[in-house]
Structures are given as structure tokens and as C-alpha cells.
Amino acid sequence: MPTISRKEMSDKDIHLLYETVRIAHEAKQKGNHPFGALLADKDGTILMEQENDYEEGGSAMHAETLLLFKASKCYDADFLASCTLYTNAEPCVMCTGALYWTNVRRLVFGITEKQLLELTGSDVQNPTFDLPSDVVLSYGQKDMEVVGPATDEQLLHAIIADHKEFWNH
């Protein structure tokens, strides 16, 4: 049975989540959905970053999945096990699956999937699940660490502001 541990968010985690907000904001400015993700090594060094790419390929072009596919081509599974995926919003089922299959064992996210659903509503471009990533991961066979949602008010405001502006609900 896998262990899905929940840990407190560190100052380093908060700093790197702000970077995902920057990435998401840049995506929004290009007309894409406001999602941003980055991969960091165990010391917090950013290895890769990725924004949502809805304009290029539609609703399956999530920042997390795109980033994780790229990471799996650049790094081996043992190295990825020591890395962290940071994302402004909790990964959906598809992105959580990509996290699992690429062997990244730590996830840090800003807002929950449930909060995202409240922001996107029933928008056909983003038919959001209400299924937490730790629940998805609990059905796997790997020990994982999930950190989130963020509690830093300024960070939450920054994440939510881009979504409110974009989804206009």
C-alpha cells in the first residue's frame, strides 16, 4: 500500500509557487489558460518550466503534462524521484497520472481542483474534475508527497486573480 504524505509548505515552496503564477500569467497574456508549472530539483533549482498551451493543441495541453513529458525525455526516473512538480492549481487526473508515470514523487500546488472548478464553472474549454490528486495517487503503488493547497493569502490572491480575469465568471 502506498504512502501519500501531506507536509507543510516551506518558504521555498511558496517562492517557487510564485514562479508558477508568473508562468500562468504569461500564458494568459498569450491567450492560453492561466496555468503554469515548473520542475525543481531537491535544492529548489528550477530545471524546467511550462505554461498551458491550449491555443496550440486544445484542452489536453495542460502545463503539468507537457512539462512532465519533456522532463521524462531529459532525466531518468531515479533523478525525477527526487524532484518536485510545482503548479499554480492542483493537477487534474491526467496530470496527476503523468506525475505518477514519470516518477516525480513530490507535488506542491496552489489552489485545489475544487477551488478551480468554482472559478471555471462549466466552461467547455476546461471541464474541471472535482477529484483531489492525493486520492488519485492513493490508488497507485508509489510513496508520494503532496503539499497544498497554499495558505499564503497574497499567493492565493495572485493565482485566483488570473483565473477570475480569464474565465470571467
Coordinates of N, CA and C in Angstrom, one line a residue:
M1 N 0.8 -1.2 0.0 CA 0.0 0.0 0.0 C 0.9 1.3 0.0
P2 N 0.6 2.2 -0.9 CA 1.5 3.4 -1.0 C 1.2 4.3 0.2
T3 N 2.2 5.2 0.5 CA 2.0 6.2 1.5 C 1.9 7.5 0.8
I4 N 0.8 8.2 1.0 CA 0.6 9.6 0.4 C 0.8 10.5 1.6
S5 N 1.9 11.2 1.8 CA 2.1 12.0 2.9 C 1.8 13.5 2.6
R6 N 1.2 14.2 3.6 CA 0.9 15.6 3.4 C 1.8 16.3 4.3
K7 N 2.5 17.3 3.8 CA 3.5 18.1 4.5 C 3.1 19.6 4.5
E8 N 3.7 20.3 5.4 CA 3.5 21.7 5.4 C 4.3 22.4 4.3
M9 N 3.9 23.5 3.8 CA 4.5 24.3 2.7 C 5.7 25.1 3.3
S10 N 6.9 25.0 2.7 CA 8.0 25.7 3.2 C 8.1 27.1 2.5
D11 N 8.9 28.0 3.0 CA 9.2 29.3 2.3 C 9.6 29.1 0.9
K12 N 10.5 28.1 0.7 CA 11.0 27.7 -0.7 C 9.8 27.3 -1.6
D13 N 8.9 26.5 -1.0 CA 7.7 26.1 -1.8 C 6.9 27.3 -2.2
I14 N 6.7 28.2 -1.3 CA 5.9 29.4 -1.6 C 6.6 30.3 -2.7
H15 N 7.9 30.4 -2.6 CA 8.7 31.2 -3.6 C 8.5 30.5 -5.0
L16 N 8.6 29.2 -5.0 CA 8.5 28.6 -6.3 C 7.1 28.6 -6.8
L17 N 6.1 28.6 -6.0 CA 4.7 28.7 -6.4 C 4.5 30.1 -7.0
Y18 N 5.1 31.1 -6.5 CA 5.0 32.4 -7.1 C 5.6 32.4 -8.6
E19 N 6.6 31.6 -8.8 CA 7.1 31.4 -10.1 C 6.1 30.8 -11.0
T20 N 5.3 29.9 -10.5 CA 4.2 29.3 -11.4 C 3.1 30.3 -11.7
V21 N 2.9 31.3 -10.8 CA 2.0 32.3 -11.0 C 2.5 33.2 -12.2
R22 N 3.8 33.5 -12.2 CA 4.4 34.3 -13.3 C 4.2 33.5 -14.6
I23 N 4.4 32.2 -14.6 CA 4.3 31.4 -15.8 C 2.9 31.4 -16.3
A24 N 1.9 31.2 -15.4 CA 0.5 31.2 -15.7 C 0.1 32.5 -16.3
H25 N 0.6 33.6 -15.7 CA 0.2 35.0 -16.2 C 0.7 35.2 -17.6
E26 N 1.9 34.7 -17.9 CA 2.4 34.8 -19.2 C 1.6 34.0 -20.2
A27 N 1.1 32.8 -19.8 CA 0.2 32.0 -20.6 C -1.1 32.8 -20.9
K28 N -1.6 33.4 -19.9 CA -2.9 34.1 -20.1 C -2.7 35.3 -21.0
Q29 N -1.5 36.0 -21.0 CA -1.3 37.1 -21.9 C -1.2 36.6 -23.3
K30 N -0.9 35.3 -23.5 CA -0.8 34.8 -24.9 C -2.1 34.2 -25.4
G31 N -3.1 34.3 -24.5 CA -4.5 33.8 -24.8 C -4.7 32.4 -24.4
N32 N -3.7 31.8 -23.7 CA -3.9 30.5 -23.1 C -4.5 30.5 -21.8
H33 N -4.9 29.3 -21.3 CA -5.5 29.2 -20.0 C -4.4 29.5 -18.9
P34 N -4.7 30.2 -17.8 CA -3.7 30.6 -16.9 C -3.2 29.5 -15.9
F35 N -2.5 28.6 -16.5 CA -1.8 27.6 -15.7 C -0.3 27.6 -16.0
G36 N 0.4 27.4 -14.9 CA 1.9 27.3 -15.0 C 2.4 26.2 -14.1
A37 N 3.5 25.6 -14.6 CA 4.1 24.5 -13.8 C 5.6 24.6 -14.0
L38 N 6.3 24.1 -13.0 CA 7.8 24.0 -13.1 C 8.2 22.8 -12.3
L39 N 9.4 22.3 -12.8 CA 10.1 21.2 -12.1 C 11.3 21.7 -11.4
A40 N 11.5 21.4 -10.2 CA 12.7 21.8 -9.4 C 13.4 20.6 -8.8
D41 N 14.7 20.7 -8.7 CA 15.4 19.6 -8.1 C 15.3 19.7 -6.6
K42 N 15.9 18.8 -5.9 CA 15.8 18.7 -4.4 C 16.3 20.0 -3.7
D43 N 17.1 20.8 -4.4 CA 17.6 22.0 -3.8 C 16.8 23.2 -4.1
G44 N 15.8 23.0 -5.0 CA 14.9 24.1 -5.4 C 15.3 24.8 -6.6
T45 N 16.3 24.3 -7.3 CA 16.8 24.9 -8.6 C 15.7 24.5 -9.6
I46 N 15.3 25.5 -10.4 CA 14.3 25.3 -11.4 C 15.0 24.6 -12.6
L47 N 14.5 23.5 -13.0 CA 15.0 22.7 -14.1 C 14.3 23.0 -15.4
M48 N 13.0 23.1 -15.3 CA 12.1 23.4 -16.5 C 10.9 24.1 -16.0
E49 N 10.3 24.9 -17.0 CA 9.0 25.5 -16.7 C 8.1 25.3 -17.9
Q50 N 6.8 25.4 -17.7 CA 5.9 25.2 -18.8 C 4.6 25.8 -18.5
E51 N 4.0 26.5 -19.5 CA 2.7 27.1 -19.4 C 1.7 26.2 -20.1
N52 N 0.5 26.4 -19.9 CA -0.6 25.8 -20.6 C -0.5 26.2 -22.1
D53 N -0.9 25.3 -23.0 CA -0.8 25.6 -24.4 C -2.1 25.3 -25.1
Y54 N -3.2 25.7 -24.6 CA -4.5 25.5 -25.2 C -4.5 25.9 -26.6
E55 N -4.0 27.1 -26.9 CA -4.1 27.7 -28.3 C -3.4 26.7 -29.3
E56 N -2.4 26.0 -28.9 CA -1.6 25.1 -29.8 C -2.3 23.8 -30.0
G57 N -2.9 23.2 -29.0 CA -3.4 21.9 -29.1 C -4.7 21.6 -28.4
G58 N -5.4 22.5 -27.8 CA -6.7 22.3 -27.2 C -6.6 22.0 -25.7
S59 N -7.7 21.4 -25.2 CA -7.8 21.3 -23.8 C -6.9 20.2 -23.1
A60 N -6.3 19.4 -23.9 CA -5.4 18.4 -23.3 C -4.0 18.9 -23.1
M61 N -3.7 20.1 -23.5 CA -2.3 20.7 -23.5 C -2.0 21.4 -22.1
H62 N -2.2 20.6 -21.1 CA -2.0 21.1 -19.7 C -0.6 21.4 -19.4
A63 N -0.3 22.4 -18.7 CA 1.1 22.7 -18.4 C 1.9 21.6 -17.7
E64 N 1.2 20.9 -16.7 CA 1.9 19.9 -16.0 C 2.2 18.7 -16.8
T65 N 1.3 18.2 -17.6 CA 1.5 17.1 -18.5 C 2.6 17.4 -19.5
L66 N 2.5 18.5 -20.2 CA 3.6 18.9 -21.1 C 4.9 19.0 -20.5
L67 N 5.0 19.6 -19.3 CA 6.3 19.6 -18.6 C 6.8 18.3 -18.2
L68 N 6.0 17.4 -17.7 CA 6.4 16.1 -17.3 C 6.8 15.2 -18.5
F69 N 6.2 15.3 -19.6 CA 6.6 14.6 -20.8 C 8.0 15.1 -21.2
K70 N 8.3 16.4 -21.2 CA 9.6 16.9 -21.5 C 10.6 16.4 -20.5
A71 N 10.3 16.4 -19.3 CA 11.2 16.0 -18.2 C 11.6 14.6 -18.3
S72 N 10.6 13.7 -18.7 CA 10.9 12.3 -18.8 C 11.9 12.0 -20.0
K73 N 12.0 12.9 -20.9 CA 13.0 12.8 -22.0 C 14.3 13.3 -21.7
C74 N 14.4 14.1 -20.7 CA 15.7 14.8 -20.3 C 16.4 14.1 -19.1
Y75 N 15.5 13.5 -18.2 CA 16.1 13.0 -16.9 C 15.6 11.6 -16.7
D76 N 16.4 10.8 -16.0 CA 16.0 9.4 -15.8 C 15.0 9.3 -14.6
A77 N 14.3 8.2 -14.4 CA 13.3 8.1 -13.4 C 13.9 8.2 -12.0
D78 N 15.1 7.7 -11.8 CA 15.7 7.9 -10.4 C 15.9 9.3 -10.0
F79 N 16.4 10.1 -11.0 CA 16.6 11.5 -10.7 C 15.2 12.2 -10.5
L80 N 14.3 11.9 -11.3 CA 12.9 12.6 -11.2 C 12.3 12.3 -9.9
A81 N 12.6 11.1 -9.3 CA 12.0 10.8 -8.0 C 12.4 11.7 -6.9
S82 N 13.5 12.5 -7.1 CA 14.0 13.4 -6.1 C 13.5 14.8 -6.4
C83 N 12.8 15.0 -7.5 CA 12.3 16.3 -7.9 C 10.9 16.6 -7.4
T84 N 10.5 17.9 -7.6 CA 9.2 18.4 -7.2 C 8.5 19.1 -8.4
L85 N 7.3 18.7 -8.6 CA 6.4 19.5 -9.6 C 5.7 20.5 -8.8
Y86 N 5.9 21.8 -9.2 CA 5.1 22.9 -8.7 C 4.1 23.4 -9.7
T87 N 2.9 23.7 -9.2 CA 1.9 24.1 -10.2 C 0.9 25.1 -9.4
N88 N 0.4 26.1 -10.2 CA -0.5 27.0 -9.5 C -1.8 26.4 -9.1
A89 N -2.3 25.4 -9.8 CA -3.5 24.7 -9.5 C -3.3 23.2 -9.4
E90 N -4.0 22.6 -8.5 CA -3.9 21.1 -8.3 C -4.0 20.4 -9.6
P91 N -3.2 19.5 -9.9 CA -3.2 18.8 -11.2 C -4.5 17.9 -11.3
C92 N -5.0 17.9 -12.5 CA -6.2 17.1 -12.8 C -5.8 15.6 -12.8
V93 N -6.7 14.7 -13.1 CA -6.5 13.3 -13.2 C -5.4 13.0 -14.2
M94 N -5.5 13.6 -15.4 CA -4.5 13.3 -16.4 C -3.1 13.8 -16.0
C95 N -3.0 15.0 -15.4 CA -1.7 15.5 -15.0 C -1.1 14.7 -13.8
T96 N -2.0 14.3 -12.9 CA -1.6 13.5 -11.7 C -1.0 12.2 -12.2
G97 N -1.7 11.6 -13.3 CA -1.2 10.4 -13.9 C 0.2 10.6 -14.5
A98 N 0.4 11.7 -15.2 CA 1.7 12.0 -15.8 C 2.8 12.1 -14.6
L99 N 2.4 12.7 -13.5 CA 3.3 12.9 -12.4 C 3.7 11.5 -11.9
Y100 N 2.7 10.6 -11.8 CA 3.0 9.2 -11.3 C 3.9 8.5 -12.2
W101 N 3.5 8.5 -13.5 CA 4.2 7.7 -14.5 C 5.6 8.2 -14.8
T102 N 5.9 9.5 -14.6 CA 7.2 10.0 -14.8 C 8.1 9.8 -13.6
N103 N 7.5 9.4 -12.5 CA 8.2 9.1 -11.2 C 8.6 10.3 -10.4
V104 N 8.0 11.5 -10.7 CA 8.2 12.6 -9.8 C 7.4 12.3 -8.5
R105 N 8.0 12.4 -7.4 CA 7.4 11.9 -6.2 C 6.9 13.0 -5.3
R106 N 7.1 14.2 -5.6 CA 6.6 15.3 -4.8 C 5.9 16.3 -5.6
L107 N 4.7 16.7 -5.1 CA 3.8 17.7 -5.7 C 3.5 18.8 -4.8
V108 N 3.6 20.1 -5.3 CA 3.3 21.3 -4.5 C 2.3 22.1 -5.4
F109 N 1.1 22.4 -4.9 CA 0.2 23.2 -5.7 C -0.4 24.3 -4.9
G110 N -1.0 25.3 -5.7 CA -1.5 26.5 -5.1 C -3.0 26.3 -4.6
I111 N -3.9 26.3 -5.6 CA -5.3 26.1 -5.3 C -5.7 24.7 -5.6
T112 N -6.8 24.3 -4.9 CA -7.3 22.9 -5.1 C -8.1 22.8 -6.4
E113 N -8.3 21.6 -6.8 CA -9.2 21.3 -8.0 C -10.6 21.8 -7.8
K114 N -11.1 21.7 -6.5 CA -12.4 22.2 -6.2 C -12.5 23.7 -6.3
Q115 N -11.4 24.4 -5.8 CA -11.4 25.9 -6.0 C -11.4 26.3 -7.5
L116 N -10.6 25.5 -8.3 CA -10.5 25.8 -9.7 C -11.9 25.6 -10.3
L117 N -12.6 24.6 -10.0 CA -14.0 24.3 -10.5 C -14.9 25.5 -10.2
E118 N -14.8 26.1 -9.0 CA -15.6 27.2 -8.7 C -15.2 28.4 -9.6
L119 N -14.0 28.5 -10.0 CA -13.5 29.6 -10.8 C -13.9 29.5 -12.3
T120 N -13.8 28.2 -12.8 CA -14.0 28.0 -14.2 C -15.5 27.7 -14.5
G121 N -16.2 27.3 -13.5 CA -17.7 26.9 -13.7 C -17.8 25.8 -14.7
S122 N -18.8 25.9 -15.6 CA -19.0 24.9 -16.6 C -18.4 25.2 -17.9
D123 N -17.3 26.0 -18.0 CA -16.7 26.4 -19.2 C -16.3 25.2 -20.0
V124 N -16.7 25.1 -21.3 CA -16.4 23.9 -22.1 C -14.9 23.8 -22.4
Q125 N -14.1 24.8 -22.3 CA -12.7 24.7 -22.5 C -12.0 24.1 -21.4
N126 N -12.6 24.0 -20.2 CA -11.9 23.4 -19.0 C -12.9 22.7 -18.1
P127 N -13.4 21.6 -18.6 CA -14.4 20.8 -17.8 C -13.7 20.1 -16.6
T128 N -13.5 20.9 -15.6 CA -12.7 20.6 -14.4 C -13.3 19.4 -13.6
F129 N -12.4 18.5 -13.2 CA -12.7 17.4 -12.3 C -12.8 18.0 -10.9
D130 N -13.5 17.3 -10.0 CA -13.5 17.6 -8.6 C -13.0 16.3 -7.9
L131 N -11.7 16.0 -8.2 CA -11.1 14.8 -7.8 C -9.6 15.2 -7.3
P132 N -9.4 15.2 -6.0 CA -8.1 15.6 -5.5 C -7.0 14.7 -5.9
S133 N -5.8 15.3 -6.2 CA -4.7 14.5 -6.6 C -4.2 13.4 -5.6
D134 N -4.3 13.7 -4.3 CA -3.9 12.7 -3.4 C -4.8 11.4 -3.4
V135 N -6.1 11.6 -3.8 CA -7.0 10.5 -3.9 C -6.6 9.7 -5.2
V136 N -6.3 10.3 -6.3 CA -5.8 9.6 -7.5 C -4.5 8.9 -7.1
L137 N -3.6 9.5 -6.5 CA -2.3 8.9 -6.2 C -2.4 7.7 -5.2
S138 N -3.4 7.8 -4.3 CA -3.6 6.7 -3.3 C -3.9 5.4 -4.0
Y139 N -4.3 5.4 -5.2 CA -4.6 4.1 -6.0 C -3.4 3.6 -6.7
G140 N -2.2 4.3 -6.6 CA -1.0 3.8 -7.2 C -0.2 2.9 -6.2
Q141 N 1.0 2.7 -6.6 CA 1.9 1.8 -5.8 C 3.1 2.5 -5.3
K142 N 3.2 3.8 -5.5 CA 4.4 4.6 -5.1 C 4.1 5.5 -3.9
D143 N 5.2 5.7 -3.0 CA 5.1 6.6 -2.0 C 5.2 8.0 -2.6
M144 N 4.3 8.9 -2.2 CA 4.3 10.2 -2.8 C 4.1 11.3 -1.7
E145 N 4.5 12.5 -2.0 CA 4.3 13.6 -1.0 C 3.5 14.7 -1.8
V146 N 2.4 15.1 -1.1 CA 1.5 16.1 -1.7 C 1.5 17.3 -0.7
V147 N 1.8 18.5 -1.2 CA 1.8 19.7 -0.4 C 0.9 20.7 -1.1
G148 N -0.1 21.1 -0.3 CA -1.1 22.1 -0.8 C -2.4 21.8 -0.3
P149 N -3.3 22.7 -0.4 CA -3.2 24.0 -1.1 C -2.4 25.0 -0.3
A150 N -2.0 26.1 -1.0 CA -1.3 27.2 -0.3 C -2.2 27.9 0.7
T151 N -1.6 28.5 1.7 CA -2.4 29.2 2.7 C -2.0 30.7 2.7
D152 N -0.9 31.0 2.0 CA -0.4 32.4 1.9 C -1.4 33.2 1.1
E153 N -2.0 34.2 1.8 CA -3.1 35.0 1.2 C -2.7 35.7 -0.1
Q154 N -1.5 36.3 -0.1 CA -1.1 37.1 -1.3 C -0.9 36.1 -2.5
L155 N -0.4 34.9 -2.2 CA -0.2 33.9 -3.3 C -1.5 33.5 -3.8
L156 N -2.5 33.2 -2.9 CA -3.8 32.7 -3.3 C -4.5 33.8 -4.2
H157 N -4.4 35.1 -3.7 CA -5.0 36.2 -4.5 C -4.4 36.3 -5.9
A158 N -3.1 36.1 -6.0 CA -2.4 36.2 -7.3 C -2.9 35.0 -8.2
I159 N -3.0 33.9 -7.7 CA -3.5 32.7 -8.5 C -4.9 32.9 -8.9
I160 N -5.8 33.3 -8.0 CA -7.2 33.4 -8.3 C -7.5 34.6 -9.2
A161 N -6.7 35.7 -9.1 CA -6.9 36.9 -9.9 C -6.8 36.5 -11.4
D162 N -5.8 35.8 -11.8 CA -5.6 35.4 -13.2 C -6.8 34.6 -13.7
H163 N -7.3 33.7 -12.9 CA -8.4 32.8 -13.2 C -9.7 33.6 -13.3
K164 N -9.9 34.5 -12.4 CA -11.2 35.3 -12.4 C -11.2 36.2 -13.7
E165 N -10.1 36.8 -14.0 CA -10.0 37.6 -15.3 C -10.2 36.8 -16.5
F166 N -9.6 35.6 -16.5 CA -9.6 34.7 -17.7 C -11.0 34.1 -18.0
W167 N -11.5 33.5 -16.9 CA -12.8 32.7 -17.1 C -14.0 33.6 -17.1
N168 N -13.8 34.8 -16.5 CA -14.9 35.8 -16.5 C -16.2 35.3 -16.0
H169 N -16.2 34.6 -14.9 CA -17.4 34.1 -14.3 C -17.7 34.8 -13.0

